[in-house]
Amino acid sequence: MESFVRLISMVPLFLLLGLPFALAGHDYGQALSKSILFFEAQRSGYLPHTQRVTWRANSGLQDGKASGVDLVGGYYDAGDNVKFGLPMAFTITMMSWSILEYGKQMASSGELSHAVDAVKWGSDYLIKAHPEPYVLYGEVGDGNTDHYCWQRPEDMTTDRHAYKIDPSNPGSDLAGETAAAMAAASLVFRHSNPAYANELLSHAHQLFDFADKYRGKYDSSISVAQKYYQSISGYNDELLWAAAWLYQATDNQYYLNYLGKNGDSLGGTGWSMSEFSWDVKYAGVQTLVAKFLMQGKAGGYASVFEKYQEKAESFMCNCLGKGSKNVQKTPGGLIFRQRWNNMQFVTSASFLTAVYSDYLSSAGRNMNCASGNVSPTELISFSKQQVDYLLGDNPRATSYMVGYGNNYPQQVHHRASSIVSIKVNPSFVSCRGGYATWFSKKASDPNLLVGAVVGGPDAYDNFADQRDNYEQTEPATYNNAPLFGLLARLSGGHGGYNQLLPAVAPAPKPVVTQPKPTPQPKVTPAPAASSGPIAIEQKLTTSWIANGKNYYRYSTIVTNKSAKTLTDLKLSISKLYGPMWGLTKSGDSYVFPSWLNSLAAGKSLEFVYIHSSSPADVSVSSYTLA
């Protein structure tokens, strides 16, 4: 949780030097899995049956009730139990951007479904928080009372008041970031769940209109947020950020015009910022608009978009240490912005340099910096170097991701992980008792907060693994959100990227005289472990090649083996990366199609799906035999 006042510098602060501490290499795929898993530990609300972080339980089940609105769900931002809307929305935007750029790499490592689930847990909450076109709930809980207590989320007795913005109490930064999050998330679900994607887009359009029409800073309306997530940068950057994501999601000329006509007045073409963060979006806006320019989507605003791109590349050059105002670094080579949770700026800046590297490669061009020409390879090398430092290639040989490597933080500033699980010891932990019993305990956390990226070292690479050292040992969702896209990129290697839409599939392999048969993925029948009366069998029915890529059609047969009628069937399907026919999506489960409400004894139903991977994982969640 942030609780400091920052001054925005007009001078970028990053500098890159070589790391002399490189190790044999890192398992980016393992780090990717862990970085996504962290979000399950941050969940609020009713936890799903697929929950993998089993030491957590349901929490915040009355959120919003006093205000007559359902605000159950969403994410706790950091080591506390408050739901802050601005950083949560930024987290959803960055998770979505990570998937949009590197979802193929996530799919190949089996993590795409988990990443998409993480987005949906947040986007479902954002929908709830926007019950009317000009009403948006931006906080549940109060940081002051929350910080007075050290309790598990499952035990919390702190105030859960819900705070909102409306036309009389506007918050353009909050509404704009939430619009960006919903627009970005709509792209994630465009093919797999088009109805949900359209719902998200509808909210995004309304929220952008709200943000633009009723202008004001959200922390003037929700004053309890000022101490923790003060909007220092104002709301101009969020207006441009939201417009950019809505243009990306819709190709609507209105948002193109908005970016073109307001680039100067709202700072998009003029500001070279020293950070990209939950508060300051300019570098992100400039990177996206530069992408539009390279895609040929600038319309009549090419000259304006070139100015956005100039500022984007200024940010990149200074990160590399090849600009006119290079950024600060630690002696070990880590970019350094501030002593409080510096790692958030490391992950966000490294994500931008990675995607911009791929944009340049896709466009077949280099970048000019003050000190000379820069290739895309130099940008991705910078991103890799920063990630490697985070994962342990640093003077302390410390991994700043909990659970990764052999030497990582053991006393994380995090209420839930530092107190014994309620499933192990259900005894109530009181507000102040938690401080006396658990916070002050000089021992490793009883629950391992796998994948959490903590605040990290100071300007001299020093780090103290102590629970009360919140500047360095507290994790945050917005530290991880850009990182999991970056880890997917690094785990996927360096070939076959084309990040400029419309997406171009990899070139087909040369035709040989006697082509080998198309390799068929191994298909294993997948009966559910605990559902004897129900049999599930999958088979590959056909395959083909389109634009050099293999596609497979799978048929899945679900059979009622019992002597009774099967009703209320709920299936869990993961690792599904394409369209599916024959079932209906209901929440996190799949149920009977609309034309079927039961399955008689001995009868079967079939559903089919198409994707370019091995079979999806299908299992039975629940059912009724009547």
XYZ file of C-alpha atoms in Angstrom:
626
model
C 0.000 0.000 0.000
C 1.294 3.427 -0.902
C 1.420 6.061 1.835
C 3.889 8.632 0.640
C 3.728 11.876 -1.325
C 5.646 11.880 -4.587
C 6.617 14.798 -6.739
C 6.519 14.102 -10.461
C 9.828 14.949 -12.022
C 10.062 16.130 -15.587
C 13.402 14.297 -15.691
C 13.539 10.531 -16.344
C 15.574 8.753 -13.700
C 16.655 5.353 -15.078
C 20.149 4.271 -16.097
C 21.333 0.912 -17.268
C 24.733 -0.616 -16.555
C 25.805 -4.210 -17.016
C 25.216 -6.651 -14.190
C 28.402 -8.397 -13.031
C 26.339 -10.884 -10.992
C 24.766 -13.000 -13.738
C 24.029 -16.589 -12.792
C 23.479 -19.631 -14.958
C 20.014 -18.511 -15.988
C 16.475 -18.421 -14.699
C 13.404 -20.578 -15.144
C 11.099 -17.871 -16.452
C 8.278 -20.364 -16.909
C 8.363 -21.277 -13.232
C 8.520 -17.601 -12.261
C 5.547 -16.924 -14.561
C 3.449 -19.602 -12.848
C 4.297 -18.227 -9.426
C 3.679 -14.588 -10.420
C 0.118 -15.430 -11.498
C -0.537 -17.598 -8.448
C 0.056 -14.571 -6.200
C -3.233 -13.052 -7.344
C -5.170 -15.937 -5.816
C -3.739 -15.005 -2.412
C -5.072 -11.452 -2.925
C -8.647 -12.479 -3.680
C -11.504 -11.057 -1.671
C -14.985 -12.559 -1.570
C -16.209 -16.120 -2.038
C -13.267 -18.205 -3.221
C -13.961 -20.582 -6.131
C -13.577 -24.354 -6.085
C -10.536 -23.930 -8.333
C -8.691 -21.893 -5.661
C -5.084 -23.110 -5.476
C -3.906 -20.946 -2.568
C -5.662 -23.133 -0.040
C -4.592 -21.322 3.138
C -6.944 -18.464 2.209
C -10.716 -18.562 2.835
C -13.785 -16.407 2.107
C -13.604 -12.775 3.261
C -15.288 -9.410 2.828
C -18.670 -11.034 2.321
C -20.656 -7.980 3.457
C -18.785 -5.476 1.282
C -21.154 -2.887 -0.166
C -24.197 -4.161 1.714
C -24.543 -1.010 3.850
C -24.621 1.063 0.653
C -27.188 -1.189 -1.026
C -24.743 -2.545 -3.597
C -22.909 -5.855 -3.995
C -19.164 -5.181 -3.792
C -18.093 -8.682 -2.816
C -14.977 -9.818 -4.679
C -12.023 -8.084 -6.239
C -8.481 -7.840 -4.923
C -6.746 -6.544 -1.827
C -4.062 -4.259 -3.190
C -1.048 -5.202 -1.086
C -0.413 -6.452 2.462
C -3.615 -4.909 3.823
C -7.337 -5.634 3.608
C -8.566 -2.554 1.730
C -9.855 -2.618 -1.844
C -8.516 0.500 -3.576
C -10.111 1.099 -6.967
C -7.373 3.024 -8.774
C -4.494 0.552 -8.340
C -6.894 -2.382 -8.776
C -8.066 -1.065 -12.133
C -4.469 -0.415 -13.243
C -3.637 -3.993 -12.236
C -6.441 -5.302 -14.474
C -5.296 -3.107 -17.361
C -1.725 -4.369 -17.106
C -2.716 -8.028 -16.687
C -4.856 -7.693 -19.807
C -2.073 -5.991 -21.759
C 0.284 -8.788 -20.693
C -2.118 -11.392 -22.087
C -2.811 -9.474 -25.294
C 0.886 -9.228 -26.109
C 2.117 -12.604 -24.860
C -0.929 -14.841 -24.471
C 0.491 -17.366 -26.963
C 3.540 -17.816 -24.782
C 1.321 -18.221 -21.716
C -0.723 -20.844 -23.555
C 2.362 -22.839 -24.502
C 3.399 -22.948 -20.843
C -0.100 -23.893 -19.677
C -0.693 -20.637 -17.810
C -3.100 -18.760 -20.087
C -6.246 -20.010 -18.343
C -4.862 -18.967 -14.955
C -3.947 -15.528 -16.313
C -7.406 -15.059 -17.824
C -9.010 -16.164 -14.543
C -6.949 -13.518 -12.742
C -8.248 -10.824 -15.081
C -11.846 -11.964 -14.749
C -11.697 -11.979 -10.946
C -10.917 -8.285 -11.168
C -13.164 -7.333 -14.095
C -16.169 -9.039 -12.477
C -15.638 -6.772 -9.477
C -15.269 -3.644 -11.622
C -18.643 -4.409 -13.205
C -20.209 -4.573 -9.742
C -18.502 -1.318 -8.758
C -20.185 0.486 -11.687
C -23.912 0.030 -10.989
C -24.997 3.188 -12.864
C -23.490 5.122 -15.795
C -22.321 7.993 -13.593
C -21.622 6.098 -10.353
C -18.410 4.204 -9.609
C -17.348 2.772 -6.258
C -13.643 3.420 -5.796
C -12.793 2.047 -2.362
C -14.065 -0.460 0.180
C -12.579 -0.137 3.639
C -10.549 2.641 5.205
C -6.770 2.621 5.227
C -6.536 4.395 8.573
C -8.594 1.897 10.561
C -7.194 -0.989 8.531
C -3.604 -0.057 9.390
C -4.505 0.143 13.054
C -5.266 -3.600 12.921
C -3.250 -6.672 11.970
C -5.841 -9.294 11.084
C -6.443 -11.986 8.517
C -8.944 -10.927 5.839
C -11.167 -13.719 7.149
C -11.256 -12.117 10.621
C -11.271 -8.406 9.873
C -13.389 -6.205 12.117
C -12.402 -2.913 10.474
C -14.774 -0.476 8.817
C -15.910 -1.649 5.360
C -17.535 1.580 4.225
C -17.853 1.895 0.440
C -16.787 5.173 -1.202
C -17.994 6.308 -4.608
C -17.674 9.032 -7.233
C -20.609 10.575 -9.075
C -21.321 13.820 -11.000
C -21.326 15.862 -7.787
C -18.130 14.170 -6.582
C -16.179 13.337 -9.747
C -13.031 11.306 -10.234
C -11.805 11.372 -13.819
C -8.592 9.511 -13.003
C -10.445 6.642 -11.319
C -13.193 6.468 -13.962
C -10.642 6.766 -16.771
C -8.408 3.985 -15.460
C -11.443 1.745 -14.884
C -12.580 2.431 -18.464
C -9.103 1.464 -19.684
C -9.199 -1.736 -17.621
C -12.570 -2.790 -18.990
C -11.622 -1.972 -22.587
C -8.372 -3.929 -22.280
C -10.131 -6.859 -20.591
C -12.778 -6.902 -23.334
C -10.017 -7.777 -25.804
C -8.944 -10.694 -23.617
C -12.472 -12.164 -23.786
C -13.389 -11.096 -27.328
C -13.172 -14.618 -28.788
C -13.688 -16.868 -25.785
C -16.648 -15.004 -24.278
C -17.981 -12.342 -26.668
C -21.069 -11.527 -24.603
C -18.890 -10.765 -21.585
C -16.514 -8.737 -23.760
C -19.424 -6.633 -24.999
C -20.592 -6.080 -21.432
C -17.144 -4.837 -20.465
C -17.028 -2.524 -23.479
C -20.405 -1.050 -22.595
C -19.091 -0.167 -19.134
C -15.882 1.213 -20.642
C -17.778 3.568 -22.977
C -19.934 4.839 -20.104
C -16.998 5.326 -17.773
C -14.990 7.248 -20.347
C -17.965 9.531 -20.901
C -18.263 9.967 -17.119
C -14.544 10.712 -16.759
C -14.485 13.244 -19.582
C -17.788 14.984 -18.872
C -17.443 15.394 -15.090
C -13.813 16.228 -14.526
C -12.075 16.150 -11.192
C -9.507 14.249 -9.143
C -10.889 11.178 -7.443
C -9.011 11.730 -4.190
C -10.793 15.058 -3.769
C -14.048 13.091 -3.718
C -12.734 10.018 -1.880
C -10.475 11.843 0.542
C -9.658 8.720 2.585
C -7.531 7.584 -0.368
C -5.204 10.588 -0.226
C -2.779 9.131 2.302
C -2.398 5.892 0.367
C -3.099 6.394 -3.335
C -3.036 10.109 -3.967
C -3.420 11.047 -7.614
C -0.364 13.274 -7.899
C -0.414 13.306 -11.697
C -4.063 14.380 -11.943
C -6.417 12.892 -14.500
C -5.215 14.073 -17.924
C -3.070 10.976 -18.402
C -5.970 8.653 -17.522
C -8.233 10.363 -20.056
C -5.692 9.697 -22.811
C -4.982 6.195 -21.467
C -8.682 5.292 -21.544
C -9.096 6.731 -25.047
C -6.088 4.723 -26.262
C -7.457 1.455 -24.895
C -10.926 2.138 -26.258
C -9.408 2.837 -29.673
C -7.422 -0.385 -29.412
C -10.587 -2.303 -28.496
C -13.024 -0.736 -30.955
C -11.192 1.097 -33.798
C -13.828 3.773 -33.169
C -12.933 7.060 -34.882
C -14.183 9.025 -31.855
C -11.295 7.788 -29.717
C -8.779 8.326 -32.516
C -9.975 11.922 -32.755
C -9.733 12.299 -28.985
C -6.094 11.185 -28.969
C -5.273 13.370 -31.936
C -7.028 16.539 -30.803
C -6.143 16.352 -27.103
C -2.592 15.057 -27.255
C -1.073 18.498 -26.726
C -3.562 19.934 -24.234
C -3.608 16.815 -22.010
C 0.159 16.310 -22.040
C 0.498 13.183 -24.158
C 2.813 14.818 -26.669
C 4.706 16.986 -24.188
C 5.477 15.069 -21.024
C 8.530 12.853 -20.606
C 7.826 11.196 -17.291
C 10.200 9.540 -14.873
C 7.842 6.622 -14.183
C 5.065 4.436 -15.465
C 2.791 3.431 -12.619
C -0.707 3.158 -11.201
C -0.643 6.966 -10.939
C 1.294 8.147 -14.007
C 0.207 6.668 -17.355
C 1.896 8.945 -19.893
C 4.679 6.521 -20.886
C 2.072 3.795 -21.392
C -0.125 6.075 -23.502
C 2.847 7.115 -25.614
C 3.881 3.488 -26.172
C 0.365 2.478 -27.269
C -0.013 5.462 -29.593
C 3.403 4.725 -31.112
C 2.075 1.231 -31.793
C -0.973 2.690 -33.561
C 1.359 4.827 -35.693
C 3.474 1.809 -36.679
C 0.284 -0.120 -37.456
C -0.836 2.574 -39.869
C -3.821 3.409 -37.625
C -3.033 7.097 -37.039
C -5.547 8.309 -39.609
C -5.093 12.008 -40.210
C -3.129 12.473 -36.987
C 0.212 10.998 -38.036
C 2.103 14.197 -37.204
C 0.556 14.289 -33.705
C 1.167 10.590 -33.128
C 4.819 11.070 -34.130
C 5.151 13.460 -31.191
C 3.678 10.819 -28.853
C 6.204 8.354 -30.269
C 9.082 10.786 -29.750
C 8.231 10.925 -26.027
C 7.841 7.141 -25.847
C 11.286 6.677 -27.344
C 12.751 9.293 -25.008
C 11.553 7.128 -22.117
C 13.086 4.027 -23.708
C 16.430 5.729 -24.436
C 16.757 6.987 -20.888
C 15.994 3.514 -19.529
C 18.887 2.202 -21.604
C 21.238 4.925 -20.418
C 21.479 6.277 -23.950
C 19.241 9.312 -23.651
C 19.803 12.944 -22.766
C 18.561 12.541 -19.172
C 19.326 8.995 -18.121
C 17.657 7.318 -15.216
C 19.055 6.540 -11.787
C 20.359 3.090 -10.930
C 21.631 1.144 -7.968
C 25.283 0.000 -7.975
C 23.978 -3.438 -8.972
C 22.201 -2.030 -12.032
C 18.548 -1.875 -10.903
C 16.593 1.179 -12.011
C 15.703 3.215 -8.965
C 12.818 5.646 -8.568
C 12.098 5.758 -4.827
C 12.741 3.866 -1.609
C 9.115 2.808 -1.094
C 8.172 -0.187 -3.263
C 10.656 0.677 -5.970
C 10.073 -2.677 -7.673
C 6.740 -1.493 -9.091
C 8.643 0.916 -11.354
C 11.097 -1.809 -12.351
C 8.398 -4.196 -13.585
C 6.300 -1.556 -15.346
C 9.247 0.102 -17.140
C 10.695 -3.289 -18.127
C 7.346 -4.332 -19.589
C 7.209 -1.189 -21.742
C 10.730 -1.680 -23.059
C 9.930 -5.324 -23.877
C 6.754 -4.592 -25.832
C 8.370 -1.640 -27.587
C 11.257 -3.887 -28.598
C 8.755 -6.218 -30.235
C 6.892 -3.331 -31.889
C 10.156 -2.137 -33.432
C 11.074 -5.646 -34.559
C 7.634 -6.106 -36.095
C 7.986 -2.815 -37.949
C 11.520 -3.652 -39.044
C 13.090 -0.546 -37.599
C 15.500 0.676 -34.957
C 15.294 3.599 -32.550
C 17.451 6.727 -32.444
C 18.755 7.871 -29.057
C 20.956 10.791 -28.108
C 24.001 8.533 -28.056
C 23.182 6.791 -31.344
C 21.154 4.074 -32.993
C 19.494 1.445 -30.773
C 18.284 -1.966 -31.928
C 15.222 -3.788 -30.573
C 17.614 -6.390 -29.141
C 19.086 -3.811 -26.776
C 15.642 -3.020 -25.387
C 14.682 -6.614 -24.677
C 18.138 -7.190 -23.179
C 17.475 -4.333 -20.757
C 14.136 -5.887 -19.760
C 15.793 -9.259 -19.218
C 18.550 -7.717 -17.121
C 16.059 -6.039 -14.807
C 14.031 -9.248 -14.426
C 17.184 -11.250 -13.738
C 18.116 -8.798 -10.975
C 14.648 -9.212 -9.465
C 14.982 -13.006 -9.583
C 18.362 -13.083 -7.859
C 21.173 -11.780 -10.084
C 22.117 -8.983 -7.702
C 24.792 -8.185 -5.106
C 22.803 -9.892 -2.323
C 21.901 -12.916 -4.471
C 18.332 -12.349 -3.191
C 15.212 -13.182 -5.152
C 12.581 -10.497 -4.609
C 9.858 -12.917 -5.697
C 8.651 -14.967 -2.732
C 9.016 -18.696 -3.327
C 11.375 -18.368 -6.286
C 14.992 -19.460 -5.870
C 16.720 -20.410 -2.649
C 17.010 -16.996 -0.982
C 13.821 -14.925 -0.887
C 11.989 -12.816 1.746
C 10.651 -14.832 4.672
C 8.979 -12.054 6.709
C 6.683 -10.393 4.207
C 4.679 -7.350 5.285
C 1.356 -9.063 4.553
C -1.421 -9.748 7.034
C -2.778 -12.947 5.545
C 0.550 -14.683 4.988
C 2.008 -13.653 8.365
C -0.884 -15.081 10.455
C -1.618 -18.780 10.719
C -4.324 -19.874 8.274
C -7.861 -19.854 9.625
C -8.100 -23.422 8.278
C -5.232 -24.478 10.560
C -6.293 -22.478 13.609
C -9.786 -20.954 13.445
C -9.315 -18.997 16.691
C -10.245 -15.353 16.139
C -7.324 -12.952 15.700
C -8.245 -9.573 17.181
C -7.374 -6.173 15.762
C -4.490 -5.377 18.125
C -3.832 -8.953 19.108
C -2.553 -9.635 15.625
C 0.180 -7.087 16.136
C 1.207 -8.560 19.471
C 1.128 -12.190 18.393
C 1.988 -12.248 14.716
C 3.324 -8.925 13.410
C 6.090 -8.748 15.993
C 7.041 -12.405 15.640
C 10.634 -12.689 14.382
C 9.992 -15.806 12.360
C 9.182 -16.843 8.806
C 5.607 -16.413 7.637
C 3.412 -19.446 8.385
C 1.913 -19.166 4.875
C 4.190 -18.875 1.855
C 2.994 -15.993 -0.350
C 4.171 -17.655 -3.541
C 4.899 -15.308 -6.433
C 4.625 -12.039 -4.495
C 7.073 -9.385 -5.689
C 8.078 -7.264 -2.698
C 9.170 -3.630 -2.657
C 12.815 -4.532 -3.107
C 16.189 -3.013 -2.228
C 17.165 0.595 -1.594
C 19.338 2.811 -3.788
C 22.458 0.939 -2.663
C 21.139 -2.612 -3.178
C 20.530 -3.047 0.561
C 17.526 -5.000 1.799
C 16.290 -5.928 5.288
C 13.968 -8.935 5.463
C 11.803 -7.703 8.344
C 8.033 -7.609 8.566
C 7.970 -4.044 9.890
C 10.133 -2.854 6.975
C 7.070 -2.196 4.837
C 8.946 -0.028 2.314
C 10.911 -3.094 1.196
C 8.947 -6.202 2.215
C 5.358 -5.334 1.226
C 4.130 -6.806 -2.077
C 1.481 -5.315 -4.369
C -0.710 -6.553 -7.211
C 0.574 -3.839 -9.554
C 4.142 -5.107 -9.076
C 3.116 -8.460 -10.573
C 0.669 -7.422 -13.290
C 3.222 -6.188 -15.859
C 5.750 -8.782 -14.746
C 3.768 -11.827 -15.783
C 3.571 -10.570 -19.363
C 7.282 -9.935 -19.298
C 8.041 -13.397 -17.891
C 5.875 -14.973 -20.596
C 7.882 -13.053 -23.207
C 11.209 -14.185 -21.764
C 10.082 -17.790 -21.359
C 8.929 -17.867 -24.988
C 12.305 -17.148 -26.541
C 13.086 -14.572 -29.192
C 11.540 -15.805 -32.404
C 8.243 -15.487 -34.256
C 6.949 -12.225 -32.843
C 4.756 -9.809 -34.742
C 3.076 -7.499 -32.268
C 1.539 -5.066 -34.747
C -2.121 -5.826 -35.347
C -3.747 -7.233 -37.331
C -1.790 -10.210 -36.111
C 0.223 -12.034 -38.739
C 0.704 -15.756 -38.190
C 4.252 -17.155 -38.455
C 5.277 -17.943 -42.015
C 4.464 -21.497 -43.128
C 7.325 -23.951 -43.239
C 8.709 -24.683 -46.719
C 6.830 -27.441 -48.534
C 8.836 -30.638 -48.886
C 8.367 -33.302 -51.526
C 7.150 -35.932 -49.072
C 5.709 -34.053 -46.129
C 5.561 -35.837 -42.825
C 2.104 -36.381 -41.309
C 0.884 -33.560 -39.081
C 1.854 -34.443 -35.503
C -1.196 -35.310 -33.452
C -1.310 -34.327 -29.781
C -1.787 -37.247 -27.425
C -5.394 -37.468 -26.284
C -6.114 -39.182 -23.008
C -9.699 -39.819 -21.872
C -10.338 -37.590 -18.898
C -12.910 -39.007 -16.475
C -13.483 -36.899 -13.389
C -11.733 -38.347 -10.369
C -14.647 -38.135 -7.943
C -17.605 -38.565 -10.278
C -18.111 -42.292 -10.884
C -21.616 -41.943 -12.331
C -20.337 -39.581 -15.041
C -17.886 -40.553 -17.778
C -15.967 -38.003 -19.819
C -14.165 -39.042 -22.984
C -12.319 -36.743 -25.369
C -11.128 -37.540 -28.868
C -9.470 -35.688 -31.707
C -11.795 -35.673 -34.718
C -9.860 -33.649 -37.279
C -6.910 -31.331 -37.774
C -5.767 -28.879 -40.422
C -3.170 -26.238 -41.157
C -4.082 -22.579 -41.690
C -1.447 -19.927 -42.339
C 1.253 -22.319 -41.185
C -0.418 -23.163 -37.882
C -1.929 -26.492 -36.758
C -5.535 -26.492 -35.537
C -7.407 -29.389 -33.880
C -11.087 -30.161 -33.402
C -11.932 -32.122 -30.262
C -15.162 -33.951 -29.457
C -16.000 -34.500 -25.804
C -18.674 -37.009 -24.784
C -20.266 -36.757 -21.327
C -22.241 -39.894 -20.393
C -24.622 -40.484 -17.495
C -23.625 -43.998 -16.359
C -26.067 -44.071 -13.449
C -29.601 -45.426 -13.335
C -30.974 -41.998 -12.415
C -31.549 -38.738 -14.293
C -28.626 -36.324 -14.209
C -29.462 -32.645 -13.537
C -27.624 -29.491 -12.455
C -24.390 -30.632 -14.078
C -21.477 -28.211 -13.752
C -18.223 -28.822 -15.598
C -14.880 -27.151 -15.012
C -12.856 -26.579 -18.210
C -9.335 -25.179 -18.152
C -6.631 -24.806 -20.822
C -9.294 -23.973 -23.407
C -7.901 -21.490 -25.921
C -10.500 -21.395 -28.686
C -14.241 -21.421 -29.475
C -16.542 -24.084 -28.027
C -20.031 -25.281 -28.938
C -22.598 -27.361 -27.060
C -22.386 -25.992 -23.516
C -23.383 -22.732 -21.806
C -20.952 -20.688 -19.718
C -22.269 -19.922 -16.217
C -19.865 -18.036 -13.984
C -16.696 -20.080 -13.710
C -18.446 -23.286 -14.847
C -20.064 -24.786 -17.939
C -23.622 -26.166 -17.777
C -26.184 -27.843 -20.022
C -26.966 -25.940 -23.241
C -30.219 -24.011 -23.391
C -32.031 -26.825 -25.214
C -31.207 -29.436 -22.568
C -31.942 -29.439 -18.835
C -31.220 -33.072 -17.890
C -29.570 -36.250 -19.081
C -31.490 -39.515 -18.724
C -29.846 -42.718 -17.514
C -27.365 -44.040 -20.086
C -27.633 -40.975 -22.324
C -24.786 -38.768 -23.496
C -24.227 -35.219 -24.630
C -21.462 -33.985 -26.898
C -19.663 -30.672 -27.051
C -16.848 -29.665 -29.374
C -14.098 -27.081 -29.397
C -11.265 -25.959 -31.640
C -7.839 -24.685 -30.664
C -4.188 -25.135 -31.535
C -3.160 -26.960 -28.360
C -3.515 -30.313 -26.636
C -6.931 -31.219 -25.207
C -8.466 -28.973 -22.581
C -8.774 -30.233 -19.008
C -12.421 -31.202 -18.380
C -13.723 -32.295 -14.983
C -17.010 -32.458 -13.086
C -17.534 -29.762 -10.469
C -20.992 -30.811 -9.219
C -24.180 -32.593 -10.252
C -27.497 -33.951 -9.003
C -28.983 -37.406 -9.585
C -32.765 -37.454 -9.304
